[in-house]
Amino acid sequence: MIRLGKPVQLLEWGHGTNTTNQIWTVFAEGSIEGKPRTTDGVTDVVIAINGKFDKKNGADDYVKIMQQGEGMTPASQQWGEVAMGTLSKIDSASGKTLVHIALRGATKLGKLVK
């Protein structure tokens, strides 16, 4: 479940040819901007990232969204995968970098649980 009020990490698949360099690595951190919208079964999540957009593997546009205490680690401080999608747009016209991620699978959205 994606918690709207929690910070997120974005991970990319490594560019390489073996298991040493083909791993998921963090390339951005930020927060979800607004409420995600669903159109024709595709949910568009907009993430305002802190710092600059630094994705190294341009050949693969798949992105994992991670949140702390989610996924299979509900009571810990570990980061867990909450969704996986593709980059659909990167917008930096508003002064901050907004990353749009298209989620084609079923997506459950929830509020921040304290």
Short mmCIF file of N, CA and C in Angstrom, two decimals:
data_model
loop_
_atom_site.label_atom_id
_atom_site.label_comp_id
_atom_site.label_asym_id
_atom_site.label_seq_id
_atom_site.Cartn_x
_atom_site.Cartn_y
_atom_site.Cartn_z
N MET A 1 0.84 -1.17 0.00
CA MET A 1 0.00 0.00 0.00
C MET A 1 0.89 1.24 0.00
N ILE A 2 0.55 2.19 -0.84
CA ILE A 2 1.28 3.45 -0.89
C ILE A 2 0.68 4.40 0.14
N ARG A 3 1.48 4.83 1.09
CA ARG A 3 1.05 5.79 2.11
C ARG A 3 1.37 7.19 1.60
N LEU A 4 0.33 8.02 1.41
CA LEU A 4 0.50 9.32 0.78
C LEU A 4 1.36 10.30 1.57
N GLY A 5 1.37 10.20 2.89
CA GLY A 5 2.12 11.16 3.71
C GLY A 5 3.53 10.76 4.05
N LYS A 6 4.00 9.62 3.56
CA LYS A 6 5.34 9.15 3.91
C LYS A 6 6.35 9.50 2.82
N PRO A 7 7.61 9.73 3.20
CA PRO A 7 8.65 9.96 2.19
C PRO A 7 8.87 8.70 1.35
N VAL A 8 9.42 8.90 0.15
CA VAL A 8 9.67 7.78 -0.76
C VAL A 8 11.11 7.80 -1.25
N GLN A 9 11.56 6.63 -1.66
CA GLN A 9 12.82 6.47 -2.37
C GLN A 9 12.48 5.89 -3.73
N LEU A 10 13.20 6.33 -4.77
CA LEU A 10 13.04 5.77 -6.10
C LEU A 10 14.30 4.97 -6.44
N LEU A 11 14.09 3.74 -6.90
CA LEU A 11 15.21 2.87 -7.23
C LEU A 11 15.21 2.55 -8.71
N GLU A 12 16.40 2.40 -9.28
CA GLU A 12 16.56 2.03 -10.68
C GLU A 12 17.33 0.72 -10.78
N TRP A 13 17.11 0.00 -11.88
CA TRP A 13 17.82 -1.24 -12.16
C TRP A 13 19.18 -0.89 -12.73
N GLY A 14 20.23 -1.53 -12.23
CA GLY A 14 21.59 -1.23 -12.66
C GLY A 14 21.84 -1.59 -14.10
N HIS A 15 22.74 -0.85 -14.71
CA HIS A 15 23.12 -1.08 -16.11
C HIS A 15 24.38 -1.93 -16.12
N GLY A 16 24.27 -3.14 -16.60
CA GLY A 16 25.44 -4.01 -16.60
C GLY A 16 25.13 -5.37 -17.17
N THR A 17 26.05 -6.30 -16.91
CA THR A 17 25.94 -7.62 -17.50
C THR A 17 26.04 -8.75 -16.49
N ASN A 18 26.18 -8.43 -15.20
CA ASN A 18 26.28 -9.50 -14.21
C ASN A 18 25.58 -9.09 -12.92
N THR A 19 25.52 -9.98 -11.96
CA THR A 19 24.79 -9.72 -10.72
C THR A 19 25.49 -8.72 -9.80
N THR A 20 26.72 -8.36 -10.10
CA THR A 20 27.42 -7.36 -9.31
C THR A 20 26.93 -5.95 -9.65
N ASN A 21 26.67 -5.69 -10.94
CA ASN A 21 26.27 -4.35 -11.33
C ASN A 21 24.80 -4.26 -11.77
N GLN A 22 24.07 -5.36 -11.77
CA GLN A 22 22.65 -5.33 -12.08
C GLN A 22 21.86 -5.48 -10.78
N ILE A 23 21.79 -4.41 -10.03
CA ILE A 23 21.08 -4.39 -8.76
C ILE A 23 20.21 -3.14 -8.70
N TRP A 24 19.22 -3.14 -7.81
CA TRP A 24 18.38 -1.95 -7.61
C TRP A 24 19.12 -0.98 -6.71
N THR A 25 19.29 0.28 -7.16
CA THR A 25 19.96 1.30 -6.37
C THR A 25 19.10 2.56 -6.30
N VAL A 26 19.22 3.27 -5.20
CA VAL A 26 18.46 4.50 -4.98
C VAL A 26 19.03 5.60 -5.87
N PHE A 27 18.16 6.29 -6.62
CA PHE A 27 18.63 7.42 -7.41
C PHE A 27 17.93 8.73 -7.03
N ALA A 28 16.89 8.66 -6.21
CA ALA A 28 16.22 9.89 -5.78
C ALA A 28 15.39 9.62 -4.53
N GLU A 29 15.20 10.67 -3.74
CA GLU A 29 14.32 10.61 -2.57
C GLU A 29 13.42 11.83 -2.62
N GLY A 30 12.22 11.69 -2.06
CA GLY A 30 11.29 12.82 -2.06
C GLY A 30 9.98 12.45 -1.41
N SER A 31 8.91 13.10 -1.88
CA SER A 31 7.58 12.86 -1.32
C SER A 31 6.54 12.89 -2.44
N ILE A 32 5.42 12.26 -2.17
CA ILE A 32 4.34 12.21 -3.15
C ILE A 32 3.64 13.56 -3.17
N GLU A 33 3.43 14.07 -4.36
CA GLU A 33 2.83 15.38 -4.57
C GLU A 33 1.36 15.20 -4.95
N GLY A 34 0.46 15.63 -4.10
CA GLY A 34 -0.97 15.52 -4.41
C GLY A 34 -1.45 14.08 -4.33
N LYS A 35 -2.67 13.86 -4.80
CA LYS A 35 -3.24 12.51 -4.80
C LYS A 35 -3.07 11.90 -6.19
N PRO A 36 -2.56 10.68 -6.27
CA PRO A 36 -2.40 10.03 -7.57
C PRO A 36 -3.73 9.89 -8.30
N ARG A 37 -3.68 10.03 -9.63
CA ARG A 37 -4.88 9.92 -10.46
C ARG A 37 -4.83 8.67 -11.30
N THR A 38 -5.98 8.02 -11.45
CA THR A 38 -6.07 6.80 -12.26
C THR A 38 -6.91 7.09 -13.50
N THR A 39 -6.34 6.77 -14.67
CA THR A 39 -7.03 6.93 -15.95
C THR A 39 -6.82 5.66 -16.76
N ASP A 40 -7.91 5.04 -17.19
CA ASP A 40 -7.86 3.81 -17.99
C ASP A 40 -7.03 2.71 -17.32
N GLY A 41 -7.12 2.61 -16.01
CA GLY A 41 -6.43 1.56 -15.27
C GLY A 41 -4.97 1.84 -14.96
N VAL A 42 -4.45 3.01 -15.38
CA VAL A 42 -3.06 3.37 -15.11
C VAL A 42 -3.05 4.50 -14.08
N THR A 43 -2.38 4.28 -12.96
CA THR A 43 -2.29 5.29 -11.90
C THR A 43 -1.03 6.11 -12.10
N ASP A 44 -1.20 7.44 -12.14
CA ASP A 44 -0.08 8.36 -12.31
C ASP A 44 0.29 8.94 -10.94
N VAL A 45 1.49 8.61 -10.45
CA VAL A 45 1.98 9.10 -9.17
C VAL A 45 3.02 10.18 -9.47
N VAL A 46 2.86 11.35 -8.85
CA VAL A 46 3.80 12.45 -9.03
C VAL A 46 4.63 12.57 -7.76
N ILE A 47 5.94 12.52 -7.92
CA ILE A 47 6.85 12.59 -6.78
C ILE A 47 7.76 13.80 -6.93
N ALA A 48 7.75 14.67 -5.91
CA ALA A 48 8.65 15.82 -5.86
C ALA A 48 9.94 15.33 -5.21
N ILE A 49 11.04 15.36 -5.97
CA ILE A 49 12.28 14.82 -5.43
C ILE A 49 13.14 15.91 -4.81
N ASN A 50 13.90 15.51 -3.81
CA ASN A 50 14.86 16.40 -3.15
C ASN A 50 16.16 16.33 -3.94
N GLY A 51 16.71 17.46 -4.30
CA GLY A 51 17.96 17.46 -5.06
C GLY A 51 17.70 17.30 -6.54
N LYS A 52 18.70 16.76 -7.25
CA LYS A 52 18.57 16.64 -8.70
C LYS A 52 18.20 15.21 -9.11
N PHE A 53 17.65 15.09 -10.29
CA PHE A 53 17.29 13.80 -10.88
C PHE A 53 18.57 13.18 -11.41
N ASP A 54 18.97 12.02 -10.85
CA ASP A 54 20.26 11.43 -11.18
C ASP A 54 20.12 9.95 -11.53
N LYS A 55 19.33 9.65 -12.56
CA LYS A 55 19.14 8.27 -13.00
C LYS A 55 20.26 7.94 -13.98
N LYS A 56 20.99 6.87 -13.72
CA LYS A 56 22.15 6.52 -14.53
C LYS A 56 21.83 5.58 -15.69
N ASN A 57 20.86 4.68 -15.52
CA ASN A 57 20.54 3.71 -16.56
C ASN A 57 19.39 4.23 -17.43
N GLY A 58 19.74 4.91 -18.51
CA GLY A 58 18.74 5.47 -19.42
C GLY A 58 18.07 4.43 -20.30
N ALA A 59 18.63 3.22 -20.36
CA ALA A 59 18.06 2.17 -21.21
C ALA A 59 16.85 1.50 -20.58
N ASP A 60 16.66 1.65 -19.28
CA ASP A 60 15.57 0.99 -18.57
C ASP A 60 14.75 2.04 -17.82
N ASP A 61 13.46 2.14 -18.13
CA ASP A 61 12.65 3.18 -17.49
C ASP A 61 11.79 2.65 -16.35
N TYR A 62 12.04 1.42 -15.89
CA TYR A 62 11.31 0.88 -14.74
C TYR A 62 11.86 1.48 -13.45
N VAL A 63 10.94 1.77 -12.52
CA VAL A 63 11.29 2.41 -11.25
C VAL A 63 10.53 1.71 -10.13
N LYS A 64 11.22 1.45 -9.00
CA LYS A 64 10.57 0.94 -7.80
C LYS A 64 10.34 2.11 -6.86
N ILE A 65 9.16 2.14 -6.24
CA ILE A 65 8.86 3.13 -5.21
C ILE A 65 8.95 2.41 -3.87
N MET A 66 9.78 2.94 -2.98
CA MET A 66 9.99 2.35 -1.66
C MET A 66 9.54 3.33 -0.59
N GLN A 67 9.00 2.80 0.52
CA GLN A 67 8.64 3.61 1.68
C GLN A 67 9.09 2.90 2.94
N GLN A 68 9.46 3.68 3.93
CA GLN A 68 9.96 3.13 5.17
C GLN A 68 8.83 2.47 5.97
N GLY A 69 9.08 1.24 6.45
CA GLY A 69 8.10 0.52 7.24
C GLY A 69 6.97 -0.09 6.43
N GLU A 70 7.10 -0.15 5.11
CA GLU A 70 6.05 -0.71 4.26
C GLU A 70 6.55 -1.97 3.58
N GLY A 71 5.79 -2.48 2.67
CA GLY A 71 6.15 -3.72 2.00
C GLY A 71 6.02 -4.89 2.96
N MET A 72 7.04 -5.69 3.09
CA MET A 72 6.99 -6.85 3.98
C MET A 72 7.65 -6.56 5.32
N THR A 73 7.83 -5.29 5.63
CA THR A 73 8.47 -4.91 6.90
C THR A 73 7.59 -3.90 7.63
N PRO A 74 6.37 -4.25 8.01
CA PRO A 74 5.43 -3.26 8.52
C PRO A 74 5.78 -2.62 9.85
N ALA A 75 6.54 -3.26 10.70
CA ALA A 75 6.81 -2.70 12.02
C ALA A 75 8.27 -2.28 12.20
N SER A 76 9.03 -2.20 11.12
CA SER A 76 10.45 -1.87 11.26
C SER A 76 10.76 -0.56 10.56
N GLN A 77 12.01 -0.17 10.62
CA GLN A 77 12.47 1.04 9.95
C GLN A 77 13.06 0.74 8.57
N GLN A 78 12.96 -0.51 8.12
CA GLN A 78 13.47 -0.89 6.80
C GLN A 78 12.58 -0.31 5.70
N TRP A 79 13.18 -0.06 4.54
CA TRP A 79 12.43 0.43 3.38
C TRP A 79 11.86 -0.78 2.64
N GLY A 80 10.58 -0.71 2.27
CA GLY A 80 9.93 -1.79 1.55
C GLY A 80 9.30 -1.30 0.26
N GLU A 81 9.26 -2.16 -0.75
CA GLU A 81 8.68 -1.81 -2.04
C GLU A 81 7.17 -1.70 -1.93
N VAL A 82 6.60 -0.59 -2.41
CA VAL A 82 5.15 -0.40 -2.39
C VAL A 82 4.56 -0.38 -3.79
N ALA A 83 5.39 -0.12 -4.81
CA ALA A 83 4.90 -0.10 -6.18
C ALA A 83 6.07 -0.16 -7.15
N MET A 84 5.74 -0.57 -8.38
CA MET A 84 6.74 -0.57 -9.45
C MET A 84 6.05 -0.07 -10.71
N GLY A 85 6.70 0.85 -11.40
CA GLY A 85 6.11 1.42 -12.60
C GLY A 85 7.17 1.91 -13.55
N THR A 86 6.74 2.70 -14.52
CA THR A 86 7.66 3.25 -15.51
C THR A 86 7.64 4.77 -15.46
N LEU A 87 8.78 5.37 -15.77
CA LEU A 87 8.86 6.82 -15.84
C LEU A 87 8.02 7.28 -17.02
N SER A 88 7.12 8.21 -16.78
CA SER A 88 6.31 8.71 -17.89
C SER A 88 6.64 10.16 -18.22
N LYS A 89 7.13 10.93 -17.24
CA LYS A 89 7.45 12.34 -17.51
C LYS A 89 8.31 12.88 -16.37
N ILE A 90 9.20 13.80 -16.72
CA ILE A 90 10.01 14.51 -15.73
C ILE A 90 9.79 16.00 -15.98
N ASP A 91 9.30 16.71 -14.97
CA ASP A 91 8.94 18.11 -15.11
C ASP A 91 9.72 18.94 -14.10
N SER A 92 10.50 19.91 -14.59
CA SER A 92 11.22 20.78 -13.67
C SER A 92 10.89 22.25 -13.92
N ALA A 93 9.78 22.53 -14.55
CA ALA A 93 9.40 23.91 -14.88
C ALA A 93 8.94 24.70 -13.66
N SER A 94 8.42 24.02 -12.64
CA SER A 94 7.85 24.71 -11.49
C SER A 94 8.89 25.09 -10.43
N GLY A 95 10.16 24.89 -10.70
CA GLY A 95 11.20 25.20 -9.72
C GLY A 95 11.64 24.00 -8.92
N LYS A 96 10.82 22.96 -8.89
CA LYS A 96 11.22 21.70 -8.25
C LYS A 96 11.03 20.58 -9.27
N THR A 97 11.77 19.53 -9.09
CA THR A 97 11.71 18.43 -10.04
C THR A 97 10.57 17.48 -9.66
N LEU A 98 9.64 17.29 -10.60
CA LEU A 98 8.51 16.39 -10.41
C LEU A 98 8.68 15.20 -11.34
N VAL A 99 8.66 14.00 -10.77
CA VAL A 99 8.81 12.77 -11.53
C VAL A 99 7.44 12.09 -11.58
N HIS A 100 6.94 11.84 -12.79
CA HIS A 100 5.66 11.15 -12.98
C HIS A 100 5.95 9.68 -13.25
N ILE A 101 5.32 8.81 -12.48
CA ILE A 101 5.51 7.36 -12.63
C ILE A 101 4.16 6.73 -12.92
N ALA A 102 4.11 5.95 -14.00
CA ALA A 102 2.88 5.26 -14.40
C ALA A 102 2.86 3.86 -13.79
N LEU A 103 1.85 3.59 -12.97
CA LEU A 103 1.69 2.28 -12.33
C LEU A 103 0.58 1.54 -13.05
N ARG A 104 0.92 0.47 -13.75
CA ARG A 104 -0.08 -0.26 -14.53
C ARG A 104 -0.74 -1.40 -13.75
N GLY A 105 -0.15 -1.79 -12.64
CA GLY A 105 -0.73 -2.86 -11.82
C GLY A 105 -1.73 -2.29 -10.82
N ALA A 106 -2.40 -3.18 -10.12
CA ALA A 106 -3.35 -2.75 -9.09
C ALA A 106 -2.60 -1.98 -8.01
N THR A 107 -3.16 -0.85 -7.60
CA THR A 107 -2.50 0.01 -6.63
C THR A 107 -3.46 0.38 -5.53
N LYS A 108 -3.04 0.20 -4.29
CA LYS A 108 -3.86 0.58 -3.15
C LYS A 108 -3.22 1.80 -2.49
N LEU A 109 -4.02 2.84 -2.29
CA LEU A 109 -3.52 4.07 -1.68
C LEU A 109 -4.07 4.20 -0.29
N GLY A 110 -3.27 4.70 0.63
CA GLY A 110 -3.71 4.87 2.01
C GLY A 110 -3.13 6.14 2.59
N LYS A 111 -3.67 6.55 3.72
CA LYS A 111 -3.17 7.74 4.41
C LYS A 111 -2.01 7.34 5.30
N LEU A 112 -1.32 8.35 5.79
CA LEU A 112 -0.21 8.11 6.70
C LEU A 112 -0.73 7.58 8.02
N VAL A 113 -0.14 6.48 8.48
CA VAL A 113 -0.52 5.90 9.77
C VAL A 113 0.58 6.24 10.76
N LYS A 114 0.21 6.89 11.87
CA LYS A 114 1.22 7.27 12.87
C LYS A 114 1.25 6.28 13.99
#
